[in-house]
CSV table of C-alpha atoms and ligand atoms in Angstrom, one decimal:
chain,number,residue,atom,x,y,z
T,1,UNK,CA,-10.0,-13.9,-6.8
T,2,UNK,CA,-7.5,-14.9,-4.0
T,3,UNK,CA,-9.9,-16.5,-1.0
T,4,UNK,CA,-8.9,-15.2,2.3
T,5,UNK,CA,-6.8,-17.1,4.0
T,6,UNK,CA,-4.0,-17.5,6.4
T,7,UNK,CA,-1.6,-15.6,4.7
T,8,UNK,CA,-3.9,-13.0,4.6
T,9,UNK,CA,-4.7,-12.7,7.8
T,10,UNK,CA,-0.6,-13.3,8.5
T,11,UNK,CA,-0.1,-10.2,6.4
T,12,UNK,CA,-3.0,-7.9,7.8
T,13,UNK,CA,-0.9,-8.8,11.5
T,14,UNK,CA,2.4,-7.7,9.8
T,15,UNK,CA,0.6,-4.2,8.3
T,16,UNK,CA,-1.5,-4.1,11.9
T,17,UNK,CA,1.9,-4.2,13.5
T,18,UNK,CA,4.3,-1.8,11.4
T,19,UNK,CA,1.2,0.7,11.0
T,20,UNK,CA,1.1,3.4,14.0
T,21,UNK,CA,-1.5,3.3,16.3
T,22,UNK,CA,-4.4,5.5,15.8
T,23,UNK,CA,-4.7,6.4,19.3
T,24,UNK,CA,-1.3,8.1,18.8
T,25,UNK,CA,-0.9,11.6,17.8
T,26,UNK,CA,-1.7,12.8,15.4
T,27,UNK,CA,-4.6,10.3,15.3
T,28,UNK,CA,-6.1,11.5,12.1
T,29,UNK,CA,-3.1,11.5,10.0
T,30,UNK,CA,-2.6,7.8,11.9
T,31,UNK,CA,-6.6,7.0,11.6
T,32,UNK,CA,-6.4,7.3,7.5
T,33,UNK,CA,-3.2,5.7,6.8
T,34,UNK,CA,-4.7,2.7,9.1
T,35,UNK,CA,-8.0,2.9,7.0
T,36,UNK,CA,-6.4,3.2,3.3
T,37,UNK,CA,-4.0,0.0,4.1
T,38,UNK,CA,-6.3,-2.3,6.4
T,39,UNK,CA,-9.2,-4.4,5.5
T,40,UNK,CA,-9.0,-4.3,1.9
T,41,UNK,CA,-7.4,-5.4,-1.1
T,42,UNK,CA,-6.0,-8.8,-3.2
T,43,UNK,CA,-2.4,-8.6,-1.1
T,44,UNK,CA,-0.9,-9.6,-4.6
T,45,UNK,CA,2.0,-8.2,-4.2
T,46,UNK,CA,3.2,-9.2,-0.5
T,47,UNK,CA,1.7,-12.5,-1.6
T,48,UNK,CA,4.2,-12.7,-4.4
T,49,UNK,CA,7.2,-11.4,-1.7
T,50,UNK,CA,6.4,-14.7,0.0
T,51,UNK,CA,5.5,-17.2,-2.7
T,52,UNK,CA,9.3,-15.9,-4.2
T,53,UNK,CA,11.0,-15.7,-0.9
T,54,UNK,CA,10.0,-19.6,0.2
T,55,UNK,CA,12.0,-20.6,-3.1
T,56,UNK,CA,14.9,-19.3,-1.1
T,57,UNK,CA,13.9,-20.6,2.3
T,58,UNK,CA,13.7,-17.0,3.6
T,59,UNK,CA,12.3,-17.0,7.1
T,60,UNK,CA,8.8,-15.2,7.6
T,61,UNK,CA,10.9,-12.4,10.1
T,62,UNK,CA,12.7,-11.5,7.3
T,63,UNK,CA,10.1,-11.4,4.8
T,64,UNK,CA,6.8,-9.5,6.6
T,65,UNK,CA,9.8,-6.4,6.2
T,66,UNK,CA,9.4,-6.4,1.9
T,67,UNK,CA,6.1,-7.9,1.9
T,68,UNK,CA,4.7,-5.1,3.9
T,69,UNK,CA,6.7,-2.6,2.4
T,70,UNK,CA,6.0,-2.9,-1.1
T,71,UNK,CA,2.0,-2.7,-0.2
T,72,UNK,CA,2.8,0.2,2.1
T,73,UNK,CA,3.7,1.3,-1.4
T,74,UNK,CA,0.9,0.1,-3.6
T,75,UNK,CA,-1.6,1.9,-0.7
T,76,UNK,CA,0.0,5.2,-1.0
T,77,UNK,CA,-0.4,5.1,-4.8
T,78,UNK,CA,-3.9,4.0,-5.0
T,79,UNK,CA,-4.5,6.9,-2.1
T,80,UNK,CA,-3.2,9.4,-4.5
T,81,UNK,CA,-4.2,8.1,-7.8
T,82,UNK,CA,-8.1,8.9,-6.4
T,83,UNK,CA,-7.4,12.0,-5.4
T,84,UNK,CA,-9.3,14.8,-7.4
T,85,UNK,CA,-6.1,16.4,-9.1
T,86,UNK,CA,-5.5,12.2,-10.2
T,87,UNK,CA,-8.0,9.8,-11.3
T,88,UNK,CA,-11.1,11.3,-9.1
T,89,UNK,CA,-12.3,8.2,-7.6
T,90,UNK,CA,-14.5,8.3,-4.7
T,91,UNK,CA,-14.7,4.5,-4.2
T,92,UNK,CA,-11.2,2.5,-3.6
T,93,UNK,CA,-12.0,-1.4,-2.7
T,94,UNK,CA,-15.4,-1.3,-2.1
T,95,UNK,CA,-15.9,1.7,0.4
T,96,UNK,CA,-14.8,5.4,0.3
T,97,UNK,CA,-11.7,6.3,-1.0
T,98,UNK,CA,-9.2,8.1,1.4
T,99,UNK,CA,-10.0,11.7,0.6
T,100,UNK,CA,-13.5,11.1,1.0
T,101,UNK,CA,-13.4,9.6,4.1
T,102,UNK,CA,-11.0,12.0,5.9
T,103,UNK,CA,-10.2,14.9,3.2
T,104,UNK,CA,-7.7,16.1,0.6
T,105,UNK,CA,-5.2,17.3,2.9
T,106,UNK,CA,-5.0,14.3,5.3
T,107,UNK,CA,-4.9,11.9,2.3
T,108,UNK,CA,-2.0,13.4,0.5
T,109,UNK,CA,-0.2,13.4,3.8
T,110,UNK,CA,-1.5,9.6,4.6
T,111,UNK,CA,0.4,8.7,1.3
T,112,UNK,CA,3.3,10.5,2.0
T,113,UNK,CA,3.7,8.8,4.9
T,114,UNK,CA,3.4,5.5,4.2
T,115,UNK,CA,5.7,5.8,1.3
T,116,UNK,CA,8.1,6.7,3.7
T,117,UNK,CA,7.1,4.2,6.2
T,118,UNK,CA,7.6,1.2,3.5
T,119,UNK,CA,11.3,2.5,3.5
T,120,UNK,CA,11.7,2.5,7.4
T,121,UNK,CA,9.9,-0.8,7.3
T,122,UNK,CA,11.9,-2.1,4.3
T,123,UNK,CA,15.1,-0.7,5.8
T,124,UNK,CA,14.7,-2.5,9.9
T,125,UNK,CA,15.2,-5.9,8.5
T,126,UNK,CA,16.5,-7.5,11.6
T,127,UNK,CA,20.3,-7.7,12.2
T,128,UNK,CA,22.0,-10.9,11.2
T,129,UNK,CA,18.9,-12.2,9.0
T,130,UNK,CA,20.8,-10.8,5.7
T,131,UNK,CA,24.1,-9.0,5.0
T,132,UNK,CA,23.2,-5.6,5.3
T,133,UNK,CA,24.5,-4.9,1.7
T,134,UNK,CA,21.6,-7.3,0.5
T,135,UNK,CA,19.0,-4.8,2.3
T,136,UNK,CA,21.0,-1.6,0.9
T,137,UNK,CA,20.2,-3.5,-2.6
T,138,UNK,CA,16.6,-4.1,-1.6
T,139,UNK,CA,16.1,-0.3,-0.9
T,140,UNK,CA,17.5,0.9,-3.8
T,141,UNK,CA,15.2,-1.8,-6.0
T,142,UNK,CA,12.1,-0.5,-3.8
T,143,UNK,CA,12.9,2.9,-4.8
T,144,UNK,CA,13.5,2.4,-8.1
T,145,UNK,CA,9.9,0.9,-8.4
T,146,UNK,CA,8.5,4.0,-6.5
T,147,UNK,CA,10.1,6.8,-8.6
T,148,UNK,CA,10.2,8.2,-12.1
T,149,UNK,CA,11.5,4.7,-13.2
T,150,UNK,CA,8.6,3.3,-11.6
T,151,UNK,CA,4.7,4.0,-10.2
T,152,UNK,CA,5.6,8.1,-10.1
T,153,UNK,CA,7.3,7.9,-14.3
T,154,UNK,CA,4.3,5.8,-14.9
T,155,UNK,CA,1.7,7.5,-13.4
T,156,UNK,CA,3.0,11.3,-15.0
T,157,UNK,CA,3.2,9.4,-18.7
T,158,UNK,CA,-0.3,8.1,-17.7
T,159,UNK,CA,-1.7,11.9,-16.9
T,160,UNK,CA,0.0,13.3,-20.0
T,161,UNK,CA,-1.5,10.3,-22.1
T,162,UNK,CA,-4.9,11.9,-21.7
T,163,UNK,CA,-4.4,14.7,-24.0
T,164,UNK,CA,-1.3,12.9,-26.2
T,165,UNK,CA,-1.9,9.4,-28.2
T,166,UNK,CA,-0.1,6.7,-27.4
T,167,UNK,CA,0.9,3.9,-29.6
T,168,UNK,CA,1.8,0.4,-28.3
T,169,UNK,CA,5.6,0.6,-27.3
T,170,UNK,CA,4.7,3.7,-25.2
T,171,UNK,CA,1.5,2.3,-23.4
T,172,UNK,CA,3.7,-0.8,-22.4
T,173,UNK,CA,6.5,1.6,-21.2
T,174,UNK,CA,3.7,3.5,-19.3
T,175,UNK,CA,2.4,-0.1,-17.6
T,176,UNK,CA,5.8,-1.3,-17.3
T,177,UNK,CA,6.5,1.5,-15.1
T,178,UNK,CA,2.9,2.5,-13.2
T,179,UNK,CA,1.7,-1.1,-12.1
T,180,UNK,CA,4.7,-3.3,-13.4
T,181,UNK,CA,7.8,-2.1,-11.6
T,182,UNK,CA,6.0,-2.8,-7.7
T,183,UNK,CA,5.0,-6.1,-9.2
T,184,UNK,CA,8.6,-6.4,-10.6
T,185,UNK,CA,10.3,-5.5,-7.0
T,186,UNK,CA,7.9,-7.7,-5.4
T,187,UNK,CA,9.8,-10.9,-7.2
T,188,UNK,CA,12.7,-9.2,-7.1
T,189,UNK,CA,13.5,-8.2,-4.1
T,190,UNK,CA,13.5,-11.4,-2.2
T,191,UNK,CA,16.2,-12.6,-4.8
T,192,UNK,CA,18.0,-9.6,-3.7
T,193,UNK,CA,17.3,-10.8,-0.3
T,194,UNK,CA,18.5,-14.5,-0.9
T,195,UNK,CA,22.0,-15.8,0.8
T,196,UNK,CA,24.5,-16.3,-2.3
T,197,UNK,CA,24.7,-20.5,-0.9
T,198,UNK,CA,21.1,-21.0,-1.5
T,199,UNK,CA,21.3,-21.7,-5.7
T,200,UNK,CA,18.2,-21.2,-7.1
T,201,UNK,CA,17.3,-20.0,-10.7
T,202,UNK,CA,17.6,-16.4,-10.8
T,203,UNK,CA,17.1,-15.7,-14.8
T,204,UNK,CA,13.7,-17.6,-14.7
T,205,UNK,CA,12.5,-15.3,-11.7
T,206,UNK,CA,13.8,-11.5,-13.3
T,207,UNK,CA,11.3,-13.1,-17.0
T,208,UNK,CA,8.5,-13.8,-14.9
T,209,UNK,CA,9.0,-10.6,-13.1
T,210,UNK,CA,8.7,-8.4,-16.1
T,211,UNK,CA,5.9,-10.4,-17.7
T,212,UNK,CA,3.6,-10.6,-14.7
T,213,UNK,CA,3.5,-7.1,-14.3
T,214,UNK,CA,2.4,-6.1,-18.1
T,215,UNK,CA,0.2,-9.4,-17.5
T,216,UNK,CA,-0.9,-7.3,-14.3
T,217,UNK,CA,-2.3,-4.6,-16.1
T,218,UNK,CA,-3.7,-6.2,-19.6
T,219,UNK,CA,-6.3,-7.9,-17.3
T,220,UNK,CA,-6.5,-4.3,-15.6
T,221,UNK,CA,-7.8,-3.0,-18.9
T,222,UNK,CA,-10.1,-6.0,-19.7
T,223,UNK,CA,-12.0,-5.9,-16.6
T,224,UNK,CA,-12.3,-2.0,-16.3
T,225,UNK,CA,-13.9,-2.3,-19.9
T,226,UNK,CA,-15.9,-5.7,-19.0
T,227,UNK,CA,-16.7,-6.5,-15.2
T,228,UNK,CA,-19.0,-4.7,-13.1
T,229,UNK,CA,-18.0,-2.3,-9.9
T,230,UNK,CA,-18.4,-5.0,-7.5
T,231,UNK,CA,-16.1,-7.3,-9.2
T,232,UNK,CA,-13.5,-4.3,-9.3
T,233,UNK,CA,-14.0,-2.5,-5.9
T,234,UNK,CA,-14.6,0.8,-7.8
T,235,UNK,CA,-16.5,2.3,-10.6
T,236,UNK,CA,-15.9,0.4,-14.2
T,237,UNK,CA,-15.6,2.1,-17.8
T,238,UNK,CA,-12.8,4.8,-16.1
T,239,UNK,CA,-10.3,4.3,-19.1
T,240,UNK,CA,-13.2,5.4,-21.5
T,241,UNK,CA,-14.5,8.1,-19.8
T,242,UNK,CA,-11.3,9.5,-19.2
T,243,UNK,CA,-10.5,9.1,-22.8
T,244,UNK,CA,-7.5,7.0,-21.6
T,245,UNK,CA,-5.5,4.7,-23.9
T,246,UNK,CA,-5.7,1.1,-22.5
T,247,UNK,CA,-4.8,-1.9,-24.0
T,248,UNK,CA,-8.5,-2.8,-24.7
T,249,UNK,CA,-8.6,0.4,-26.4
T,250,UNK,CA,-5.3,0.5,-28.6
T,251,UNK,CA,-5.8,-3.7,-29.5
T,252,UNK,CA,-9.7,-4.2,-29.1
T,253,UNK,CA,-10.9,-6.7,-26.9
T,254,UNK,CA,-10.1,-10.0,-28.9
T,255,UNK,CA,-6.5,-8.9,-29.1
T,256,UNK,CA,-6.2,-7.6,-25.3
T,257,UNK,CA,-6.9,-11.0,-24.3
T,258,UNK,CA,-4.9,-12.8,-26.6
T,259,UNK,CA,-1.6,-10.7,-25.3
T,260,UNK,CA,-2.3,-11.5,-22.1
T,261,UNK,CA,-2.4,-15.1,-22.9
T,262,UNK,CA,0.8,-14.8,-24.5
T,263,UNK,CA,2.0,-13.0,-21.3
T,264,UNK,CA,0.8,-15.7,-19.2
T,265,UNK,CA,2.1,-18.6,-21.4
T,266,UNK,CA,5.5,-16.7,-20.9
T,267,UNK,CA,5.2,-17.0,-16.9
T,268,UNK,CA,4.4,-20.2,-16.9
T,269,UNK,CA,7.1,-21.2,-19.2
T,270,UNK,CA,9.6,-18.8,-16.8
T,271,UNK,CA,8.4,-21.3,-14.0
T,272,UNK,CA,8.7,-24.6,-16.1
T,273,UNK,CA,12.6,-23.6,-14.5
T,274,UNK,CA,11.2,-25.0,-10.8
T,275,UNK,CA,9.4,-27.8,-9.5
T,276,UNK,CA,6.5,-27.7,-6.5
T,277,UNK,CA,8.5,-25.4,-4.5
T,278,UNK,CA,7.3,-22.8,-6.9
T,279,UNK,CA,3.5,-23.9,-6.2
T,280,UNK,CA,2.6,-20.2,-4.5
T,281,UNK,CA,4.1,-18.4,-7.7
T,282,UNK,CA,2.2,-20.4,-10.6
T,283,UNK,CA,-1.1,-19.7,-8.5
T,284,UNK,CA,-0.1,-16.0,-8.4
T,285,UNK,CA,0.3,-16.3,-12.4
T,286,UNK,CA,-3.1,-18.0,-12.6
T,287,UNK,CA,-5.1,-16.2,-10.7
T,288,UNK,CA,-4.1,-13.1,-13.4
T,289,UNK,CA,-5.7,-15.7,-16.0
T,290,UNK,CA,-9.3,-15.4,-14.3
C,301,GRG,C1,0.0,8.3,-7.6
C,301,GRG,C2,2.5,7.9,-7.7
C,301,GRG,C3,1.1,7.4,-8.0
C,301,GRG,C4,0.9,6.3,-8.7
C,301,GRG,C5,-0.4,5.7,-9.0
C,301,GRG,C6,-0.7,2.2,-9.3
C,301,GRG,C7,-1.2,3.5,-9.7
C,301,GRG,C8,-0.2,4.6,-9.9
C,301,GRG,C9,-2.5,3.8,-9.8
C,301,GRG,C10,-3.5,2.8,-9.5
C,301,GRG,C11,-4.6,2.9,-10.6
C,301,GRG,C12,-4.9,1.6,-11.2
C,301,GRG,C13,-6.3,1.2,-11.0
C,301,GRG,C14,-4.0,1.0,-11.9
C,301,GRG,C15,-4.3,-0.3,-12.5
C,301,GRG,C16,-3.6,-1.5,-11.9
C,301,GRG,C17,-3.7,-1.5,-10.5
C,301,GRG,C18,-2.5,-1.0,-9.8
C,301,GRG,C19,-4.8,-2.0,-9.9
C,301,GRG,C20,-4.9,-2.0,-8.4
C,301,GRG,O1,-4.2,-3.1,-7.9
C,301,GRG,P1,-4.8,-4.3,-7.2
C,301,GRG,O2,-5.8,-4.9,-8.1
C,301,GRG,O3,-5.6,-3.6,-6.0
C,301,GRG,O4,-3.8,-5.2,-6.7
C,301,GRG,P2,-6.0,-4.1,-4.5
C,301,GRG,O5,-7.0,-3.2,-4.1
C,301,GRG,O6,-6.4,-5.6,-4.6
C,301,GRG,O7,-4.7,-4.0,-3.7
């Protein structure tokens, strides 16, 4: 667990300030997409569009516009993975989830609209900071991770999963897709975003982008199967009742946590590529090994 911080409280400013005010109409609408995004939640994956950014020097005025996008993103998913047709979860990081609080209707429209508010946000990168081809690549890598290559592929293979058995290669396609392509773009895209003088490692940065996010979800698995709610923010033991293959249920327990070892062994070697500068990112990769 990440302690709070000041980059926390820099990024709940950044999400404070791109979010619409919720005395603006229409304040419901505006009042849940404040509620499902504020207040809550590890910031992993901003945390990981600065920690990669800084490698490159990128100013913080340049970097709030991914970092906030991509959890703009990861907000809209978790809004409509609880929903009743999805996962059914009335608790999302420690209080109500979104639907329960407001109601179906306003949360299916509260996730729309942020997912379309990460690509304004993503998109108003201020003139002159980058070459605007840089942000057009950006986008594209952002929606990539958002559609059926991404959370949206991964979260319908997930869904069909229930009633179909999956064996290894297609659960890590699944995770690859639902929780490691926003992980991916969030390493990613401030590569993307990097002037082509600046020389820094790129090859190191695309490994450790692939293996963080399958690392992401292993210890997903493991703690839904082992910690209690408090730890996780919402109900544990999901994946069983939901008859859902997980990595803990395809490997066992002993296995699971010897793959995501070998996951995190391959991050760590991905950063032996930097020195100090890549301090942020190897404490990003370690906090995955708690
Ligand atoms: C509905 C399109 C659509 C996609 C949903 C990401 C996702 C796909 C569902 C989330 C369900 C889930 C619990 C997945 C496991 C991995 C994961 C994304 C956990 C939650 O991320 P954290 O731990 O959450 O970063 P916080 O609350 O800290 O931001």
């Amino acid at each position: 667990m990440i302690a709070r911080d000041e980059l926390e409280i820099h990024i709940e400013s950044v999400l404070d300030r791109f979010l619409p005010d919720a005395a603006r109409p229409p304040q419901t609408l505006h009042r849940a997409m404040r509620y499902a995004v504020l207040g809550g939640g590890k910031r992993y994956r901003p945390r990981l569009v600065y920690a990669t950014g800084r490698l490159f020097g990128l100013p913080d005025t340049l970097l709030d516009h991914p970092a906030a996008a991509v959890e703009l993103i990861h907000a809209y998913s978790l809004i409509h993975d609880d929903l009743p047709a999805m996962d059914d979860d009335d608790e999302r990081r420690g209080k109500p989830s979104c639907h329960r609080a407001f109601n179906e209707a306003t949360a299916i429209l509260a996730g729309d609209a942020l997912q379309t508010l990460a690509f304004e946000v993503m998109s108003s990168i201020p003139d002159g900071s980058c070459p605007p081809e840089s942000v057009l690549k950006a986008v594209h890598t952002l929606a990539e991770a958002t559609g059926t290559a991404g959370l949206a592929g991964g979260q319908m293979l997930d869904l069909e999963a229930v009633s179909r058995p999956l064996d290894l290669e297609a659960l890590t396609d699944l995770h690859l897709r639902k929780t490691g392509a926003l992980i991916r773009a969030s390493i990613l895209i401030p590569v993307l975003l990097a002037p082509d003088r600046v020389r820094a490692p790129v090859e190191p940065l695309q490994r450790l982008a692939r293996d963080l996010g399958l690392a992401f979800q292993i210890r997903d698995d493991i703690l839904d199967a082992t910690a209690d709610a408090k730890t996780l923010g919402r109900n544990p033991g999901g994946d069983e009742r939901q008859h859902r293959a997980t990595f803990v249920t395809l490997l066992g327990l002993e296995e699971a946590r010897l793959r995501l070892a070998r996951c995190l062994a391959q991050c760590r070697d991905a950063l032996s590529a930097f020195g100090p500068e890549a301090a942020p990112l190897r404490s990003l990769v370690e906090d995955r090994a708690g």
